[in-house]
PDB file of C-alpha atoms in Angstrom:
ATOM      1  CA  MET P 279      87.730 112.987 152.326  1.00 56.00           C
ATOM      2  CA  THR P 280      91.166 114.482 152.803  1.00 70.00           C
ATOM      3  CA  ARG P 281      93.098 115.964 149.928  1.00 78.00           C
ATOM      4  CA  ARG P 282      96.042 113.937 148.606  1.00 80.00           C
ATOM      5  CA  LEU P 283      99.402 115.391 149.437  1.00 83.00           C
ATOM      6  CA  PRO P 284     101.543 116.150 146.394  1.00 84.00           C
ATOM      7  CA  CYS P 285     104.526 113.918 145.850  1.00 88.00           C
ATOM      8  CA  PRO P 286     107.986 115.309 145.043  1.00 88.00           C
ATOM      9  CA  PRO P 287     108.520 114.712 141.320  1.00 90.00           C
ATOM     10  CA  ALA P 288     110.832 112.075 139.934  1.00 88.00           C
ATOM     11  CA  PRO P 289     113.795 113.336 137.904  1.00 86.00           C
ATOM     12  CA  GLY P 290     113.222 114.383 134.300  1.00 87.00           C
ATOM     13  CA  PRO P 291     110.823 112.473 132.073  1.00 88.00           C
ATOM     14  CA  LEU P 292     110.518 109.706 134.672  1.00 91.00           C
ATOM     15  CA  GLU P 293     107.797 111.750 136.411  1.00 93.00           C
ATOM     16  CA  ALA P 294     105.365 111.347 133.504  1.00 92.00           C
ATOM     17  CA  TYR P 295     105.761 107.569 133.713  1.00 92.00           C
ATOM     18  CA  ALA P 296     105.567 107.441 137.529  1.00 93.00           C
ATOM     19  CA  ALA P 297     102.432 109.607 137.585  1.00 93.00           C
ATOM     20  CA  ARG P 298     100.565 106.877 135.675  1.00 93.00           C
ATOM     21  CA  PHE P 299     100.734 104.715 138.811  1.00 94.00           C
ATOM     22  CA  ASP P 300      99.647 107.306 141.383  1.00 93.00           C
ATOM     23  CA  ASP P 301      96.055 106.078 141.545  1.00 92.00           C
ATOM     24  CA  LEU P 302      97.308 102.594 142.510  1.00 94.00           C
ATOM     25  CA  LEU P 303      99.455 103.886 145.381  1.00 91.00           C
ATOM     26  CA  SER P 304      97.350 105.131 148.271  1.00 87.00           C
ATOM     27  CA  THR P 305      99.847 107.050 150.423  1.00 90.00           C
ATOM     28  CA  LEU P 306     102.450 109.718 149.872  1.00 91.00           C
ATOM     29  CA  ALA P 307     105.137 107.346 151.176  1.00 90.00           C
ATOM     30  CA  GLN P 308     104.167 104.730 148.565  1.00 91.00           C
ATOM     31  CA  ARG P 309     104.236 107.272 145.729  1.00 93.00           C
ATOM     32  CA  ARG P 310     107.592 108.615 146.904  1.00 92.00           C
ATOM     33  CA  GLY P 311     109.000 105.087 147.309  1.00 90.00           C
ATOM     34  CA  PHE P 312     107.851 104.145 143.818  1.00 92.00           C
ATOM     35  CA  ARG P 313     109.654 107.146 142.327  1.00 92.00           C
ATOM     36  CA  GLU P 314     112.837 106.385 144.276  1.00 88.00           C
ATOM     37  CA  TYR P 315     112.687 102.751 143.163  1.00 88.00           C
ATOM     38  CA  LEU P 316     112.260 103.688 139.486  1.00 89.00           C
ATOM     39  CA  ALA P 317     115.107 106.192 139.638  1.00 87.00           C
ATOM     40  CA  GLY P 318     117.342 103.591 141.311  1.00 84.00           C
ATOM     41  CA  LEU P 319     116.596 101.060 138.597  1.00 85.00           C
ATOM     42  CA  LEU P 320     117.510 103.454 135.806  1.00 84.00           C
ATOM     43  CA  LEU P 321     120.580 105.141 137.281  1.00 81.00           C
ATOM     44  CA  PRO P 322     123.921 103.805 136.083  1.00 80.00           C
ATOM     45  CA  ARG P 323     125.754 101.989 138.868  1.00 75.00           C
ATOM     46  CA  ASN P 324     129.015 100.058 139.091  1.00 74.00           C
ATOM     47  CA  ARG P 325     127.475  97.069 140.841  1.00 72.00           C
ATOM     48  CA  ASN P 326     124.387  94.878 140.604  1.00 72.00           C
ATOM     49  CA  LYS P 327     121.002  96.332 141.405  1.00 68.00           C
ATOM     50  CA  THR P 328     120.883  95.299 145.041  1.00 76.00           C
ATOM     51  CA  LEU P 329     118.702  97.180 147.489  1.00 75.00           C
ATOM     52  CA  THR P 330     121.609  99.289 148.735  1.00 74.00           C
ATOM     53  CA  CYS P 331     122.588 100.077 145.169  1.00 77.00           C
ATOM     54  CA  LEU P 332     119.053 101.135 144.254  1.00 75.00           C
ATOM     55  CA  ALA P 333     119.027 103.521 147.206  1.00 76.00           C
ATOM     56  CA  GLY P 334     122.520 104.792 146.368  1.00 75.00           C
ATOM     57  CA  ALA P 335     124.137 103.561 149.600  1.00 78.00           C
ATOM     58  CA  GLU P 336     127.316 101.640 150.380  1.00 77.00           C
ATOM     59  CA  PRO P 337     126.924  97.857 149.953  1.00 76.00           C
ATOM     60  CA  VAL P 338     127.404  96.733 153.578  1.00 76.00           C
ATOM     61  CA  VAL P 339     127.707  99.836 155.736  1.00 77.00           C
ATOM     62  CA  GLY P 340     124.759 101.599 154.089  1.00 81.00           C
ATOM     63  CA  ALA P 341     122.287  98.780 154.641  1.00 82.00           C
ATOM     64  CA  GLN P 342     120.955 100.531 157.748  1.00 86.00           C
ATOM     65  CA  HIS P 343     120.706 103.923 156.023  1.00 84.00           C
ATOM     66  CA  ALA P 344     117.242 105.492 156.141  1.00 85.00           C
ATOM     67  CA  SER P 345     116.818 105.544 152.352  1.00 85.00           C
ATOM     68  CA  VAL P 346     117.602 101.812 152.159  1.00 84.00           C
ATOM     69  CA  GLN P 347     115.177 101.028 154.961  1.00 87.00           C
ATOM     70  CA  ARG P 348     112.431 103.108 153.298  1.00 87.00           C
ATOM     71  CA  LEU P 349     112.942 101.288 150.034  1.00 86.00           C
ATOM     72  CA  GLN P 350     112.969  97.934 151.834  1.00 87.00           C
ATOM     73  CA  PHE P 351     109.652  98.748 153.488  1.00 88.00           C
ATOM     74  CA  PHE P 352     108.164  99.939 150.186  1.00 86.00           C
ATOM     75  CA  LEU P 353     109.110  96.719 148.404  1.00 85.00           C
ATOM     76  CA  SER P 354     108.314  94.167 151.081  1.00 86.00           C
ATOM     77  CA  GLU P 355     105.927  95.532 153.699  1.00 86.00           C
ATOM     78  CA  SER P 356     103.777  98.156 152.031  1.00 81.00           C
ATOM     79  CA  THR P 357     100.139  97.475 151.173  1.00 88.00           C
ATOM     80  CA  TRP P 358     100.188  98.357 147.468  1.00 87.00           C
ATOM     81  CA  ASP P 359      98.896  95.674 145.118  1.00 90.00           C
ATOM     82  CA  HIS P 360     101.826  94.421 143.060  1.00 88.00           C
ATOM     83  CA  GLU P 361      99.584  92.647 140.552  1.00 92.00           C
ATOM     84  CA  ARG P 362      97.707  95.836 139.696  1.00 93.00           C
ATOM     85  CA  VAL P 363     100.969  97.789 139.424  1.00 91.00           C
ATOM     86  CA  ASN P 364     102.422  95.115 137.142  1.00 91.00           C
ATOM     87  CA  ALA P 365      99.288  95.107 134.984  1.00 91.00           C
ATOM     88  CA  ARG P 366      99.574  98.885 134.625  1.00 92.00           C
ATOM     89  CA  ARG P 367     103.257  98.533 133.741  1.00 89.00           C
ATOM     90  CA  LEU P 368     102.376  96.110 130.982  1.00 90.00           C
ATOM     91  CA  GLU P 369      99.660  98.451 129.691  1.00 89.00           C
ATOM     92  CA  CYS P 370     102.223 101.251 129.521  1.00 85.00           C
ATOM     93  CA  CYS P 371     104.748  99.096 127.674  1.00 83.00           C
ATOM     94  CA  TRP P 372     102.395  97.272 125.349  1.00 80.00           C
ATOM     95  CA  PRO P 373      99.132  99.090 124.784  1.00 68.00           C
ATOM     96  CA  ILE P 374      96.205  96.951 123.747  1.00 66.00           C
ATOM     97  CA  PRO P 375      96.324  96.914 119.951  1.00 65.00           C
ATOM     98  CA  ARG P 376      93.382  98.281 118.080  1.00 61.00           C
ATOM     99  CA  PRO P 377      91.944  96.117 115.340  1.00 63.00           C
ATOM    100  CA  ARG P 378      93.421  97.070 112.009  1.00 64.00           C
ATOM    101  CA  ARG P 379      91.185  98.218 109.265  1.00 64.00           C
ATOM    102  CA  THR P 380      91.687  96.086 106.267  1.00 64.00           C
ATOM    103  CA  ARG P 381      90.761  96.932 102.764  1.00 64.00           C
ATOM    104  CA  ALA P 382      88.962  94.361 100.766  1.00 58.00           C
ATOM    105  CA  ARG P 383      91.000  93.117  97.850  1.00 60.00           C
ATOM    106  CA  TYR P 384      89.279  92.466  94.622  1.00 59.00           C
ATOM    107  CA  TRP P 385      91.311  90.348  92.258  1.00 56.00           C
TER     108      TRP P 385
END
């Protein structure tokens, strides 16, 4: 089995969150695309979160830019399982609650 190539880290504390999904993304390109997508979602922008905006490109002219095309491929053509990624996202946001210990009340 070949060793996994390390992925360039996402900016700041976003890397800790993105690393939770690495086992669901099989290739370096998928892991890199996931980090770029997350960063694009969280960066402040002046326009709606279109694909060109997420990649940081011009709205019309930048549609053919390599970063936009990479992100487009990651979102629409890549083989990662979106249902498993979404399930992991929900686990990260809302951990499964543990049953609370209750004390018996004696009145």
